[in-house]
N, CA, C and O atoms as CSV, one atom per row, in Angstrom:
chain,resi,resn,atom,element,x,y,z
A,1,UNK,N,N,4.429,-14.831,8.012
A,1,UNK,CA,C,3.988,-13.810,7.082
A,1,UNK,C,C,5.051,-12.781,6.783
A,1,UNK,O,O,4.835,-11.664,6.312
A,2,UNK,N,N,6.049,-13.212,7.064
A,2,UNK,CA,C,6.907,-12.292,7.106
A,2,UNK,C,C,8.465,-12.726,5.982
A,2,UNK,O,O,9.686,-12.597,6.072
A,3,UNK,N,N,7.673,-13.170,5.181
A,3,UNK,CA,C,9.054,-13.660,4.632
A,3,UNK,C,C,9.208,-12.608,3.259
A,3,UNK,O,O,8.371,-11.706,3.212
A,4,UNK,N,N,10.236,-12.670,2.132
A,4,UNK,CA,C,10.724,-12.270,1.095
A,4,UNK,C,C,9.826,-10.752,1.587
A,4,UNK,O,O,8.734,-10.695,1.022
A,5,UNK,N,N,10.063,-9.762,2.362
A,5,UNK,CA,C,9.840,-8.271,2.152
A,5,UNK,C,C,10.318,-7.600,0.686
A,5,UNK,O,O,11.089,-8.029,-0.172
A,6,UNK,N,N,9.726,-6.671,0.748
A,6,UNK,CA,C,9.520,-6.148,-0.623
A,6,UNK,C,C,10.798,-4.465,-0.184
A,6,UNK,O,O,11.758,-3.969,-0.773
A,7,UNK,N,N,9.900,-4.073,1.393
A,7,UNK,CA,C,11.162,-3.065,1.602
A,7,UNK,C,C,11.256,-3.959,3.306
A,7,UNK,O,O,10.547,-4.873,3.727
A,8,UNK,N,N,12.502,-3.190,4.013
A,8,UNK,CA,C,12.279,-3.762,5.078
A,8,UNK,C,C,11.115,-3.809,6.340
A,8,UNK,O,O,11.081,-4.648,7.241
A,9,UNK,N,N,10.189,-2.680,6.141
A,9,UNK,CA,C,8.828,-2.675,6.943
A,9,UNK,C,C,7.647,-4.067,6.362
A,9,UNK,O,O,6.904,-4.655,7.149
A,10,UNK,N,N,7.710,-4.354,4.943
A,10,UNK,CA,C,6.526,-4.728,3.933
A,10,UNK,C,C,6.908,-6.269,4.491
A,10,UNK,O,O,7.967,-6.723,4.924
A,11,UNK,N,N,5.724,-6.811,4.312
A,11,UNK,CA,C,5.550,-8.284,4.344
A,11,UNK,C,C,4.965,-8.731,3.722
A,11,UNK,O,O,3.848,-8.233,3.585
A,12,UNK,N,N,5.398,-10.282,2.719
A,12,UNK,CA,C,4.378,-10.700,1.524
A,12,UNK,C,C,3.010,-11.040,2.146
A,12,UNK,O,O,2.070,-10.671,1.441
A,13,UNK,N,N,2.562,-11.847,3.656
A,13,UNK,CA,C,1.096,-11.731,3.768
A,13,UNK,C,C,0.648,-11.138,5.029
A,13,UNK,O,O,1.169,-11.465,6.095
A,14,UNK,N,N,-0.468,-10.124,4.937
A,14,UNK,CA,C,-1.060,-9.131,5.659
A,14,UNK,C,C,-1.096,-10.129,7.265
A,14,UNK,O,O,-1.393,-11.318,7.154
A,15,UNK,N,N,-0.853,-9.688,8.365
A,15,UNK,CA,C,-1.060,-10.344,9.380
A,15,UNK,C,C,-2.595,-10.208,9.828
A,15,UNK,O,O,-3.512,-10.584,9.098
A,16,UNK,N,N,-2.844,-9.495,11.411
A,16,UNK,CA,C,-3.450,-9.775,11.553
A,16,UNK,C,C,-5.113,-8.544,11.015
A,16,UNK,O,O,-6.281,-8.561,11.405
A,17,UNK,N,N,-4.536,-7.844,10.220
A,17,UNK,CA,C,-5.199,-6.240,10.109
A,17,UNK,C,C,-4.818,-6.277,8.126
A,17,UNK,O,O,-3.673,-6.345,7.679
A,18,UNK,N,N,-5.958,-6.219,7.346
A,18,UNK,CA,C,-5.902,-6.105,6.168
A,18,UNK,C,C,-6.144,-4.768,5.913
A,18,UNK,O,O,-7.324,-4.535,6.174
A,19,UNK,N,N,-5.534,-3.742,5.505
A,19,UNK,CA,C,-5.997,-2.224,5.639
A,19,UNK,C,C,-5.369,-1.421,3.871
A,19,UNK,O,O,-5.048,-0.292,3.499
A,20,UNK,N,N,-5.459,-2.641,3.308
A,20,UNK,CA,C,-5.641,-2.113,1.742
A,20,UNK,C,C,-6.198,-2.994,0.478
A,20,UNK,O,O,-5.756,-4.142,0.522
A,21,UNK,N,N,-6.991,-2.761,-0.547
A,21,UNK,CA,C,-7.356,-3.441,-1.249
A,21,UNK,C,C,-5.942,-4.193,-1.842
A,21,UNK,O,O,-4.769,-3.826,-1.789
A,22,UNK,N,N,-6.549,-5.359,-2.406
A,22,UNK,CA,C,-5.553,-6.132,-2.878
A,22,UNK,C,C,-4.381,-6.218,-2.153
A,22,UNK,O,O,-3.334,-5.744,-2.595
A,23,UNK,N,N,-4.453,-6.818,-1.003
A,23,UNK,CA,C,-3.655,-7.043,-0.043
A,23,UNK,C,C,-3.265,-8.761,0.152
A,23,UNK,O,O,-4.151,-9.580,0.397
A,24,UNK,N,N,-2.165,-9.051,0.038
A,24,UNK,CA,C,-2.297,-10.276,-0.033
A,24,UNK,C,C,-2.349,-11.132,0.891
A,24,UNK,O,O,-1.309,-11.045,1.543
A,25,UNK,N,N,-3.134,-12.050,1.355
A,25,UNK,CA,C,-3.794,-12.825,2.822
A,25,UNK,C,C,-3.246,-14.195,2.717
A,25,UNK,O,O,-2.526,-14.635,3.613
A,26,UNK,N,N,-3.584,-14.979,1.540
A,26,UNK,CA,C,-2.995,-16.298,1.728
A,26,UNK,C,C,-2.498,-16.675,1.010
A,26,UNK,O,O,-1.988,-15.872,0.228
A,27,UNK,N,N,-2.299,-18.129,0.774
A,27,UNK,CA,C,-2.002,-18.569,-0.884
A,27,UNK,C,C,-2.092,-19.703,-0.876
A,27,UNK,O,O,-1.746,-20.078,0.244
A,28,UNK,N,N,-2.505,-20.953,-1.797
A,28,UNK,CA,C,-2.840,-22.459,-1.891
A,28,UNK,C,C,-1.854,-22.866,-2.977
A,28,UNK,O,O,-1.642,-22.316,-4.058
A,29,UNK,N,N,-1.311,-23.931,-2.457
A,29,UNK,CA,C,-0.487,-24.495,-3.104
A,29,UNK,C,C,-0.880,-25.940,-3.714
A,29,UNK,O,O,-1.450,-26.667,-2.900
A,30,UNK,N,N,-0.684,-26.468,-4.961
A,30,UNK,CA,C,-1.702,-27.559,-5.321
A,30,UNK,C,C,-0.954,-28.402,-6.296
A,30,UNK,O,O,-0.143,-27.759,-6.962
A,31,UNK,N,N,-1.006,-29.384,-6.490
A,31,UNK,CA,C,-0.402,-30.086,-7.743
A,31,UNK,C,C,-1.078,-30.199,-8.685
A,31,UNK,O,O,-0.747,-30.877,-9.657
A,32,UNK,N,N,-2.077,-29.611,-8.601
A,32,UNK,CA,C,-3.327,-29.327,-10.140
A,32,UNK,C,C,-3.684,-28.132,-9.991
A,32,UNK,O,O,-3.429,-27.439,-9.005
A,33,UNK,N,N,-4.345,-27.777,-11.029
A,33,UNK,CA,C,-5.440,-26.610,-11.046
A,33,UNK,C,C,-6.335,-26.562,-10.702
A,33,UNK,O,O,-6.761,-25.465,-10.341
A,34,UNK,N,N,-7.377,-28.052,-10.584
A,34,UNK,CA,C,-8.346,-28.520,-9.922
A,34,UNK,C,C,-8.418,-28.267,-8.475
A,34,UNK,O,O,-9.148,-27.626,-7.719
A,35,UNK,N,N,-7.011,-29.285,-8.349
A,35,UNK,CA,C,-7.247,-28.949,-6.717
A,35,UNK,C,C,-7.016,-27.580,-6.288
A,35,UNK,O,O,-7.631,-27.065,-5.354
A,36,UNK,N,N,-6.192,-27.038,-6.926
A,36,UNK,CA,C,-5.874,-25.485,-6.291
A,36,UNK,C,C,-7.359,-24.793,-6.346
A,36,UNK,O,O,-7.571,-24.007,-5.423
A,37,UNK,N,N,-8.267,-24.946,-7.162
A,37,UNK,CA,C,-9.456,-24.466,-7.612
A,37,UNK,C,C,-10.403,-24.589,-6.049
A,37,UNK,O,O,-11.046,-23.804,-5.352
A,38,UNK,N,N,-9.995,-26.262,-6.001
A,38,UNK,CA,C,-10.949,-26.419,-4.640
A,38,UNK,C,C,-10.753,-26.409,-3.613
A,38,UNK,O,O,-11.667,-26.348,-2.790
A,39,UNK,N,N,-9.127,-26.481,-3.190
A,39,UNK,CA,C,-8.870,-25.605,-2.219
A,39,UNK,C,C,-8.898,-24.130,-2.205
A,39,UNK,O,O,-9.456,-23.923,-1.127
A,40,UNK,N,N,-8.700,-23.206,-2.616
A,40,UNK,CA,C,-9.338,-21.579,-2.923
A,40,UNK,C,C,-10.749,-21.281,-2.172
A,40,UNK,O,O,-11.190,-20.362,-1.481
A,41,UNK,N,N,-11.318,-22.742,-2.744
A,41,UNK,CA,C,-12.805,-22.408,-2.392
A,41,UNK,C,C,-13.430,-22.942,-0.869
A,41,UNK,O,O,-14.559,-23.105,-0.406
A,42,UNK,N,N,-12.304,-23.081,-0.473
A,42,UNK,CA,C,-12.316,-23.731,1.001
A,42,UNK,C,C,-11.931,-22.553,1.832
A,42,UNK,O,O,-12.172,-22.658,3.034
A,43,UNK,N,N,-11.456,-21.606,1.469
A,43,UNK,CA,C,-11.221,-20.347,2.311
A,43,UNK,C,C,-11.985,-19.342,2.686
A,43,UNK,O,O,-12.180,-18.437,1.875
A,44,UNK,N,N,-12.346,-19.308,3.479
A,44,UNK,CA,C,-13.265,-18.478,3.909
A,44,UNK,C,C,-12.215,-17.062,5.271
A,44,UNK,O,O,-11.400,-17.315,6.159
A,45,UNK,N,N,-12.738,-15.819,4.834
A,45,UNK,CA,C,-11.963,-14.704,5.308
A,45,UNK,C,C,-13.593,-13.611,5.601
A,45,UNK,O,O,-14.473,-13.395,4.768
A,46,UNK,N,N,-13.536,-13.187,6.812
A,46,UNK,CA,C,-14.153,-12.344,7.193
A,46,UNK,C,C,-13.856,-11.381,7.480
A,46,UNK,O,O,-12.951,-11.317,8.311
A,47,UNK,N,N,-14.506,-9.987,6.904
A,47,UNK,CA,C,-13.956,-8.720,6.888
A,47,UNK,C,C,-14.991,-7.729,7.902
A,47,UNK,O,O,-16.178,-7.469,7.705
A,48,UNK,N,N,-14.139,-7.295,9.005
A,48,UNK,CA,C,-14.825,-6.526,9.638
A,48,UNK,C,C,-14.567,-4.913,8.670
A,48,UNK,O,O,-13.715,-4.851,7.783
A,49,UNK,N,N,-15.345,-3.872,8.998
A,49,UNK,CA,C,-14.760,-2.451,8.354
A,49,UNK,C,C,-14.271,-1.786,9.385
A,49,UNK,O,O,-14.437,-2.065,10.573
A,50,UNK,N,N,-13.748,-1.022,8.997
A,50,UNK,CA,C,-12.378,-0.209,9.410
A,50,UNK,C,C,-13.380,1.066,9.711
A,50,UNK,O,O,-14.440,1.462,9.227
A,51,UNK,N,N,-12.601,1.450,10.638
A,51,UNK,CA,C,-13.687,3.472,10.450
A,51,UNK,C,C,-12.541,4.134,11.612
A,51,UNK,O,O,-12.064,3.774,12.689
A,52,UNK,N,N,-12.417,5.397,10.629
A,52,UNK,CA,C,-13.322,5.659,9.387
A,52,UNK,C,C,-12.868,4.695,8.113
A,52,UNK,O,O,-11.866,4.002,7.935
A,53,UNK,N,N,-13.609,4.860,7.604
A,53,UNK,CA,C,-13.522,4.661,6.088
A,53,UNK,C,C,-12.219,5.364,5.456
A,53,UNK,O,O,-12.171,6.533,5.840
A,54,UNK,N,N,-11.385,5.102,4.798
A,54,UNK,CA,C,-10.498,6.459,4.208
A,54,UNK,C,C,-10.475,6.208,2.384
A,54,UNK,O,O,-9.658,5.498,1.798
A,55,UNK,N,N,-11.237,6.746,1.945
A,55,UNK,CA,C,-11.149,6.726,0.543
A,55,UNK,C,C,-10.364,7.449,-0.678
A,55,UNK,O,O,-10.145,6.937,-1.775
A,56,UNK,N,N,-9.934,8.929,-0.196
A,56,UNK,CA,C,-9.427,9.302,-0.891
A,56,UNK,C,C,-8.037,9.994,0.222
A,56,UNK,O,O,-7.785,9.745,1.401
A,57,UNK,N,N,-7.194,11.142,-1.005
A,57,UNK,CA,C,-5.879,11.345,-0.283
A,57,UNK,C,C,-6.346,12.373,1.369
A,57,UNK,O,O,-5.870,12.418,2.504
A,58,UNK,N,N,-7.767,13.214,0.498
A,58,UNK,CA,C,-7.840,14.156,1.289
A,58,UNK,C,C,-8.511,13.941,2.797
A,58,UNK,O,O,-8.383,14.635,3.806
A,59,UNK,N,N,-9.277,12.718,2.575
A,59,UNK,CA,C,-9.122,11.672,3.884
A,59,UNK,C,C,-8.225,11.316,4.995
A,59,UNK,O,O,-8.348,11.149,6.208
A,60,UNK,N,N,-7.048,11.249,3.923
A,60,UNK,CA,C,-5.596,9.910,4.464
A,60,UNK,C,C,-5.194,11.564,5.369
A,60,UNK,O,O,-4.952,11.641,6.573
A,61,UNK,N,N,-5.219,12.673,4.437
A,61,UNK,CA,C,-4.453,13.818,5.358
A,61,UNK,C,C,-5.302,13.962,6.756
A,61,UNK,O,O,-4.771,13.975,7.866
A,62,UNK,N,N,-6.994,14.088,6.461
A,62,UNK,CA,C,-7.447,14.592,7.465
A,62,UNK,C,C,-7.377,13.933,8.416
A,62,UNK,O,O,-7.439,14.481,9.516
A,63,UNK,N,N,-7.214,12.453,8.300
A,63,UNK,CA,C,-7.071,11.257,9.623
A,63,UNK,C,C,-5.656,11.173,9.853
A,63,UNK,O,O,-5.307,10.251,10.590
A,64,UNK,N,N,-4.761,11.924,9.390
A,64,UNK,CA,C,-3.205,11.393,9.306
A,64,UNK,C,C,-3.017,9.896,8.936
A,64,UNK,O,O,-2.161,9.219,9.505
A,65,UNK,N,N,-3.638,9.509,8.200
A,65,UNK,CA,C,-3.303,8.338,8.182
A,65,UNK,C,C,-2.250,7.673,6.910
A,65,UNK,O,O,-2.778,7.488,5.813
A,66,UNK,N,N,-1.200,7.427,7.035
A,66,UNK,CA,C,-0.081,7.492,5.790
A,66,UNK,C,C,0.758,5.729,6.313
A,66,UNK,O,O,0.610,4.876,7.188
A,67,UNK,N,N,1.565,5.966,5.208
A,67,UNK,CA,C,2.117,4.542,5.357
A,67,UNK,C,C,3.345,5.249,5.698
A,67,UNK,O,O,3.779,6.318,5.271
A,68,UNK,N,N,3.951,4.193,6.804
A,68,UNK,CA,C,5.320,4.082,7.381
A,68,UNK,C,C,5.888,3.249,6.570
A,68,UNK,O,O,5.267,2.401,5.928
A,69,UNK,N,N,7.555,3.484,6.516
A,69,UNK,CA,C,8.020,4.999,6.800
A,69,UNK,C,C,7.767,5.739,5.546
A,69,UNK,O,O,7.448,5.176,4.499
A,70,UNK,N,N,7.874,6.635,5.639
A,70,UNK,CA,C,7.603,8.039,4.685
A,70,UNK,C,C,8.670,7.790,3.254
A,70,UNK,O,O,9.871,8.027,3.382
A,71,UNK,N,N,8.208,7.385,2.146
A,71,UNK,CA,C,9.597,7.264,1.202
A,71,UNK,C,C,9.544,8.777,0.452
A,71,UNK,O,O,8.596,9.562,0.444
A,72,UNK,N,N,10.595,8.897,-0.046
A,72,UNK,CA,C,10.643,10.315,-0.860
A,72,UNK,C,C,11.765,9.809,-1.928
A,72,UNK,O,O,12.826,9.297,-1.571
A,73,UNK,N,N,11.385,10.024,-3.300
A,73,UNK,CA,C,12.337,9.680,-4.162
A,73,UNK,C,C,13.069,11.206,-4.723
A,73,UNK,O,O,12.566,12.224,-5.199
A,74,UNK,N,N,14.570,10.788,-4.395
A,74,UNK,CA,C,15.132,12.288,-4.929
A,74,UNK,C,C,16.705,11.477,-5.443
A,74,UNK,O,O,17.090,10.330,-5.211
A,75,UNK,N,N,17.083,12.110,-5.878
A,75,UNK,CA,C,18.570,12.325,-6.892
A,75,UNK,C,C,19.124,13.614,-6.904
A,75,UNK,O,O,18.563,14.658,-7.237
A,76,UNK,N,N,20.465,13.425,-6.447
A,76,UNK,CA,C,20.997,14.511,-6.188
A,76,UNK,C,C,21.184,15.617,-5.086
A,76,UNK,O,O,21.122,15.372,-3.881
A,77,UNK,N,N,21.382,16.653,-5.535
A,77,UNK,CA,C,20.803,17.710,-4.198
A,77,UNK,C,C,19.895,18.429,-4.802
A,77,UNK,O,O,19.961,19.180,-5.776
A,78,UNK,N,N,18.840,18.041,-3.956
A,78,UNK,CA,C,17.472,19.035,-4.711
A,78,UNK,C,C,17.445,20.204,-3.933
A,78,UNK,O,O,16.636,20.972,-4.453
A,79,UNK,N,N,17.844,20.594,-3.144
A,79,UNK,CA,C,17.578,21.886,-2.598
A,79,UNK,C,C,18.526,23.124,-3.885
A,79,UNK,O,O,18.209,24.105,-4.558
A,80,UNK,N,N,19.650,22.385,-3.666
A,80,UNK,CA,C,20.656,23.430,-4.703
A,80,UNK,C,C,20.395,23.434,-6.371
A,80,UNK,O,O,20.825,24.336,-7.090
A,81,UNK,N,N,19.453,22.033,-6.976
A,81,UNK,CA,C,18.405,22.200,-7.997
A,81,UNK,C,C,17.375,22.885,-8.275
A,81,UNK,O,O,17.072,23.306,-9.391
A,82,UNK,N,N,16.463,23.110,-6.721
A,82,UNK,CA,C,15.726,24.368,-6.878
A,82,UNK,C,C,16.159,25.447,-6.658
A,82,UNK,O,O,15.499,26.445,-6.950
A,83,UNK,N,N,17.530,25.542,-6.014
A,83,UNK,CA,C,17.597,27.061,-6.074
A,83,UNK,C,C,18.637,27.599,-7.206
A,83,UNK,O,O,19.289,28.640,-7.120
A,84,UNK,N,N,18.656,26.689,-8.264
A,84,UNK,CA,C,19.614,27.155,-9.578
A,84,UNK,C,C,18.340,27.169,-10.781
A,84,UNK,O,O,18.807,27.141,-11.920
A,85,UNK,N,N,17.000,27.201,-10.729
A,85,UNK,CA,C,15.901,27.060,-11.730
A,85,UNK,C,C,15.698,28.286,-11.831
A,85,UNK,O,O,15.851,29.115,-10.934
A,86,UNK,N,N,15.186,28.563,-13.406
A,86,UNK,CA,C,14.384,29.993,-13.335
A,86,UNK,C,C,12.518,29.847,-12.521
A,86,UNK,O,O,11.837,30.771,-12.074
A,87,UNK,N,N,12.218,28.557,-12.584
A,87,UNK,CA,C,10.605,28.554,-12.647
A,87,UNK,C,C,10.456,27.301,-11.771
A,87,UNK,O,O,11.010,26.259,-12.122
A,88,UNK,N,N,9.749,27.359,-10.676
A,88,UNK,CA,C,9.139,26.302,-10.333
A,88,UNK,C,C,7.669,26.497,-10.406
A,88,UNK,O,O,6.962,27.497,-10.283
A,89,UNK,N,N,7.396,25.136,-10.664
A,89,UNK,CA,C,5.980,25.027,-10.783
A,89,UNK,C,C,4.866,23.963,-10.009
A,89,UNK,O,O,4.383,22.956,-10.527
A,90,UNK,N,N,4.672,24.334,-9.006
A,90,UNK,CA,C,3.806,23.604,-7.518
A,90,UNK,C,C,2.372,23.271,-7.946
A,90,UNK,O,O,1.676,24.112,-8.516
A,91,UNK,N,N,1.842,21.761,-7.601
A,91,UNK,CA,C,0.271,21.796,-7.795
A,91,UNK,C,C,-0.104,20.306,-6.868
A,91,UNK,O,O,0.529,19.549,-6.131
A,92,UNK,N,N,-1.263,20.387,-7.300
A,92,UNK,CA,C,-1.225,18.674,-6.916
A,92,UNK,C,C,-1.731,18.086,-8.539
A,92,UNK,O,O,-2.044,18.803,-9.490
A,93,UNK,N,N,-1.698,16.563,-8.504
A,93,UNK,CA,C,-2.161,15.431,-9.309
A,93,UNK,C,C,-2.983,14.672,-9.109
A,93,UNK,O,O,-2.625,13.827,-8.289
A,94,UNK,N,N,-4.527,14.478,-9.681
A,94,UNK,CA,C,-4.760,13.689,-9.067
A,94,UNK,C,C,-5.129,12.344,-10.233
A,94,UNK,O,O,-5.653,12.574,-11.323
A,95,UNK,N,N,-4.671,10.678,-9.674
A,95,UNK,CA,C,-4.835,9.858,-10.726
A,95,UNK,C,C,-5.739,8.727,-10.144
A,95,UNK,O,O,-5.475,8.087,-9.126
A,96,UNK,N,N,-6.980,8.548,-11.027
A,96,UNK,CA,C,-7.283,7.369,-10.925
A,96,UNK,C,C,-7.204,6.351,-9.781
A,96,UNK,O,O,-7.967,6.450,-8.820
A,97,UNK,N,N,-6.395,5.483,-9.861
A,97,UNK,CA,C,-5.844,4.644,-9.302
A,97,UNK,C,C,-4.830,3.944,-8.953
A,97,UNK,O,O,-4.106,3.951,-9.949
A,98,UNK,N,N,-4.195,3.174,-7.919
A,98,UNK,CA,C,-2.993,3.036,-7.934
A,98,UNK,C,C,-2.817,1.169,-7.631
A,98,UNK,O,O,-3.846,0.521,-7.438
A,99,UNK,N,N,-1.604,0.550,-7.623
A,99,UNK,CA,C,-1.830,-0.598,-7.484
A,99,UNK,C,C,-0.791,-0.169,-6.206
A,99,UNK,O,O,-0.241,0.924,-6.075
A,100,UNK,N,N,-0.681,-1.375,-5.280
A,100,UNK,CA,C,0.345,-1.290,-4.949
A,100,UNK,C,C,0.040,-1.930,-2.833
A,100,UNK,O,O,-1.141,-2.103,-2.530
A,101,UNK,N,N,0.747,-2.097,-2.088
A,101,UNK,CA,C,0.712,-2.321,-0.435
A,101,UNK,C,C,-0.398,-1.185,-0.100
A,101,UNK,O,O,-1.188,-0.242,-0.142
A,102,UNK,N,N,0.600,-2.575,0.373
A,102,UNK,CA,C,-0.518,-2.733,0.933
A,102,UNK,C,C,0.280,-2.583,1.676
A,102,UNK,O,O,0.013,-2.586,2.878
């Protein structure tokens, strides 16, 4: 399950702990569509639940629960970017939904 990583922690299939939607678990390989169809349907995956539950961000903070390691996207030197601005402007965002690791 550990092959083609995406970063060096990520693995293309979830081992033994699935702990995000759309997480990817297996995959069938087929020389038809048929058969891929009926093998698919030969898989059977049982999901115990997790608890807590964590549904939203303000959850993920209150359980600490975050993904390793911590990425932060920056360019440059941002410290000496904020301190050459007339205005910063602090909030949160909140969107919908996200795709993404699992």
């Amino acid at each position: 399950h550990d092959a083609l990583p995406i970063f060096e922690t990520e693995t293309l299939f979830s081992g033994e702990e699935v702990i995000a939607v759309g997480q990817i678990i297996c995959a069938v390989v087929a020389e038809t569509p048929a058969l891929a169809k009926r093998a698919a349907s030969k898989v059977k995956i049982v999901y115990d639940n997790l608890e807590p539950a964590i549904l939203t961000i303000e959850e993920a903070i209150k359980h600490k629960s975050f993904y390793k390691p911590d990425r932060e996207l920056e360019q440059g030197n941002v410290d000496e970017a904020f301190g050459s601005v007339d205005q910063i402007i602090e909030g949160e965002i909140h969107i919908g939904g996200q795709i993404g690791r699992a």
